[in-house]
Amino acid sequence: MARLAALARIDMTDEDLDRLGGQLNAIVDAVATVAEVAGEDVPATSHPIPMSNVHREDVVRPSLAQDAALSGAPEAEDGRFRVPQILGEEA
């Protein structure tokens, strides 16, 4: 749990970690219970209500020029938006 908090950059006390760890265990147990009930005759679903995507044809249209898009950026470099480095990645 502490590792997840660190990855999410959330400061948590040991008391918070203990409390949330118990809640996470309850969630994992609930998921395991559902997995036990779902047999081979129950189809897997990603959403409880049937859904369908609406697709449109991909048509190329005039759009904002690169220079115009970058003109409002606080910083730009090599034709791209420049953003602060995160997670200790190297440039």
Coordinates of N, CA and C in Angstrom, one line a residue:
M1 N 0.8 -1.2 0.0 CA 0.0 0.0 0.0 C 0.9 1.3 0.0
A2 N 2.0 1.2 0.7 CA 2.9 2.4 0.8 C 3.5 2.6 -0.6
R3 N 3.8 1.6 -1.3 CA 4.3 1.7 -2.7 C 3.3 2.4 -3.6
L4 N 2.1 2.0 -3.5 CA 1.0 2.6 -4.4 C 0.9 4.1 -4.0
A5 N 0.9 4.4 -2.7 CA 0.8 5.8 -2.3 C 2.0 6.6 -2.9
A6 N 3.2 6.0 -2.8 CA 4.4 6.7 -3.3 C 4.3 7.0 -4.8
L7 N 3.8 5.9 -5.6 CA 3.7 6.1 -7.0 C 2.7 7.2 -7.4
A8 N 1.6 7.3 -6.6 CA 0.6 8.3 -6.8 C 0.9 9.6 -6.2
R9 N 2.1 9.7 -5.5 CA 2.6 10.9 -4.9 C 1.6 11.4 -3.8
I10 N 1.1 10.5 -3.0 CA 0.2 10.8 -1.9 C 0.9 10.6 -0.6
D11 N 1.0 11.6 0.2 CA 1.6 11.5 1.5 C 0.6 10.8 2.4
M12 N 1.0 9.7 3.0 CA 0.1 8.9 3.9 C 0.9 8.6 5.2
T13 N 0.2 8.7 6.3 CA 0.7 8.2 7.6 C 0.6 6.7 7.7
D14 N 1.3 6.2 8.7 CA 1.2 4.7 8.9 C -0.3 4.4 9.3
E15 N -0.9 5.3 10.0 CA -2.3 5.0 10.4 C -3.2 5.0 9.1
D16 N -3.0 5.9 8.2 CA -3.7 5.9 6.9 C -3.5 4.6 6.2
L17 N -2.3 4.2 6.1 CA -1.9 3.0 5.4 C -2.6 1.8 6.0
D18 N -2.6 1.7 7.3 CA -3.3 0.6 8.0 C -4.8 0.5 7.7
R19 N -5.4 1.7 7.8 CA -6.9 1.8 7.5 C -7.2 1.5 6.1
L20 N -6.5 2.1 5.2 CA -6.8 1.9 3.7 C -6.4 0.5 3.3
G21 N -5.4 -0.1 3.9 CA -5.0 -1.5 3.6 C -6.1 -2.4 4.0
G22 N -6.8 -2.2 5.1 CA -7.9 -3.1 5.4 C -9.1 -2.9 4.4
Q23 N -9.3 -1.7 4.0 CA -10.4 -1.4 3.0 C -10.0 -2.1 1.7
L24 N -8.8 -2.0 1.3 CA -8.3 -2.7 0.0 C -8.5 -4.2 0.1
N25 N -8.2 -4.8 1.3 CA -8.4 -6.2 1.5 C -9.9 -6.6 1.3
A26 N -10.8 -5.7 1.9 CA -12.2 -6.0 1.7 C -12.6 -6.0 0.3
I27 N -12.1 -5.1 -0.5 CA -12.4 -5.0 -1.9 C -11.9 -6.2 -2.7
V28 N -10.7 -6.6 -2.4 CA -10.1 -7.8 -3.0 C -10.9 -9.1 -2.7
D29 N -11.4 -9.2 -1.4 CA -12.2 -10.3 -1.0 C -13.5 -10.3 -1.7
A30 N -14.1 -9.1 -1.9 CA -15.4 -9.0 -2.6 C -15.3 -9.5 -4.0
V31 N -14.2 -9.0 -4.7 CA -13.9 -9.4 -6.1 C -13.7 -11.0 -6.2
A32 N -13.0 -11.5 -5.2 CA -12.8 -13.0 -5.2 C -14.1 -13.7 -5.0
T33 N -15.0 -13.2 -4.2 CA -16.4 -13.8 -4.0 C -17.1 -13.8 -5.3
V34 N -17.1 -12.7 -6.0 CA -17.8 -12.6 -7.3 C -17.2 -13.6 -8.3
A35 N -15.9 -13.7 -8.3 CA -15.2 -14.6 -9.2 C -15.6 -16.1 -8.9
E36 N -15.9 -16.4 -7.7 CA -16.3 -17.8 -7.3 C -17.7 -18.0 -7.9
V37 N -18.6 -17.0 -7.8 CA -20.0 -17.2 -8.3 C -20.1 -17.3 -9.8
A38 N -19.2 -16.5 -10.5 CA -19.3 -16.5 -11.9 C -18.7 -17.8 -12.5
G39 N -19.6 -18.6 -13.0 CA -19.2 -19.9 -13.6 C -18.9 -19.8 -15.1
E40 N -18.6 -20.9 -15.7 CA -18.3 -20.9 -17.2 C -19.5 -20.4 -18.0
D41 N -20.7 -20.6 -17.5 CA -21.9 -20.3 -18.2 C -22.3 -18.8 -18.1
V42 N -21.5 -18.0 -17.4 CA -21.7 -16.6 -17.2 C -20.7 -15.9 -18.1
P43 N -21.2 -15.2 -19.1 CA -20.2 -14.5 -20.0 C -19.6 -13.3 -19.3
A44 N -18.3 -13.1 -19.6 CA -17.6 -11.9 -19.1 C -18.2 -10.6 -19.7
T45 N -18.3 -9.6 -18.9 CA -18.8 -8.3 -19.4 C -17.9 -7.2 -18.9
S46 N -17.8 -6.1 -19.6 CA -17.1 -5.0 -19.1 C -18.1 -3.9 -18.7
H47 N -19.3 -4.0 -19.0 CA -20.3 -3.0 -18.6 C -21.7 -3.8 -18.4
P48 N -22.4 -3.4 -17.4 CA -23.7 -4.1 -17.1 C -24.8 -3.9 -18.2
I49 N -24.7 -2.8 -18.9 CA -25.7 -2.4 -19.9 C -25.1 -2.6 -21.3
P50 N -25.7 -3.3 -22.2 CA -25.1 -3.4 -23.5 C -24.9 -2.0 -24.2
M51 N -23.7 -1.8 -24.7 CA -23.4 -0.5 -25.3 C -22.8 -0.8 -26.7
S52 N -23.0 0.2 -27.6 CA -22.3 0.1 -28.9 C -21.7 1.5 -29.2
N53 N -20.6 1.5 -29.8 CA -19.9 2.7 -30.2 C -20.5 3.3 -31.5
V54 N -20.5 4.6 -31.5 CA -21.0 5.3 -32.8 C -19.7 5.7 -33.5
H55 N -19.5 5.3 -34.7 CA -18.3 5.6 -35.5 C -18.7 6.6 -36.6
R56 N -17.7 7.4 -36.9 CA -17.9 8.3 -38.0 C -16.6 8.1 -38.9
E57 N -16.8 8.4 -40.1 CA -15.7 8.3 -41.1 C -14.6 9.3 -40.7
D58 N -13.4 8.9 -40.8 CA -12.2 9.7 -40.4 C -11.9 10.6 -41.7
V59 N -12.2 11.9 -41.6 CA -12.0 12.7 -42.8 C -10.9 13.8 -42.4
V60 N -9.9 13.9 -43.2 CA -8.9 15.0 -43.0 C -9.5 16.3 -43.3
R61 N -9.3 17.2 -42.3 CA -9.8 18.6 -42.5 C -8.7 19.6 -42.1
P62 N -8.8 20.8 -42.6 CA -7.8 21.8 -42.2 C -7.9 21.9 -40.6
S63 N -6.7 22.1 -40.0 CA -6.6 22.3 -38.6 C -5.6 23.4 -38.2
L64 N -5.4 23.6 -37.0 CA -4.5 24.6 -36.5 C -3.1 24.3 -36.9
A65 N -2.4 25.2 -37.4 CA -1.0 25.1 -37.8 C -0.1 24.9 -36.5
Q66 N 1.0 24.2 -36.6 CA 1.9 23.9 -35.5 C 2.3 25.2 -34.8
D67 N 2.8 26.2 -35.6 CA 3.2 27.5 -35.0 C 2.1 28.1 -34.3
A68 N 0.9 28.1 -34.8 CA -0.3 28.7 -34.1 C -0.6 28.0 -32.8
A69 N -0.5 26.7 -32.8 CA -0.8 25.9 -31.6 C 0.3 26.2 -30.5
L70 N 1.5 26.3 -30.9 CA 2.6 26.5 -29.9 C 2.7 28.0 -29.5
S71 N 2.1 28.9 -30.2 CA 2.2 30.3 -29.9 C 1.6 30.6 -28.5
G72 N 0.7 29.9 -28.0 CA 0.1 30.1 -26.7 C 0.7 29.3 -25.6
A73 N 1.7 28.5 -25.9 CA 2.3 27.6 -24.9 C 3.3 28.4 -24.1
P74 N 3.4 28.2 -22.8 CA 4.4 28.8 -21.9 C 5.8 28.6 -22.4
E75 N 6.0 27.3 -22.8 CA 7.4 27.0 -23.4 C 7.2 26.0 -24.5
A76 N 8.1 26.1 -25.5 CA 8.1 25.2 -26.6 C 9.5 24.9 -27.0
E77 N 9.8 23.7 -27.5 CA 11.1 23.3 -27.9 C 11.1 22.3 -29.0
D78 N 11.8 22.5 -30.1 CA 11.9 21.7 -31.2 C 10.5 21.4 -31.8
G79 N 9.7 22.4 -31.8 CA 8.3 22.2 -32.4 C 7.3 21.5 -31.6
R80 N 7.6 21.3 -30.3 CA 6.7 20.6 -29.4 C 6.5 21.4 -28.1
F81 N 5.4 21.1 -27.4 CA 5.2 21.7 -26.1 C 6.3 21.2 -25.1
R82 N 6.9 22.1 -24.3 CA 7.8 21.7 -23.3 C 7.1 21.7 -22.0
V83 N 7.2 20.5 -21.3 CA 6.5 20.4 -20.0 C 7.5 20.0 -19.0
P84 N 7.2 20.1 -17.7 CA 8.2 19.8 -16.6 C 8.4 18.3 -16.6
Q85 N 9.6 17.9 -16.3 CA 9.9 16.5 -16.1 C 9.2 15.9 -14.9
I86 N 8.7 14.6 -15.0 CA 8.0 14.0 -13.9 C 8.6 12.6 -13.7
L87 N 8.4 12.1 -12.5 CA 8.8 10.8 -12.1 C 10.3 10.5 -12.2
G88 N 11.1 11.5 -12.2 CA 12.6 11.3 -12.3 C 13.1 10.8 -13.6
E89 N 12.3 10.9 -14.7 CA 12.7 10.4 -16.0 C 13.8 11.3 -16.6
E90 N 14.6 10.6 -17.4 CA 15.7 11.4 -18.0 C 15.3 11.9 -19.3
A91 N 15.7 13.1 -19.7 CA 15.3 13.7 -20.9 C 15.9 13.0 -22.1

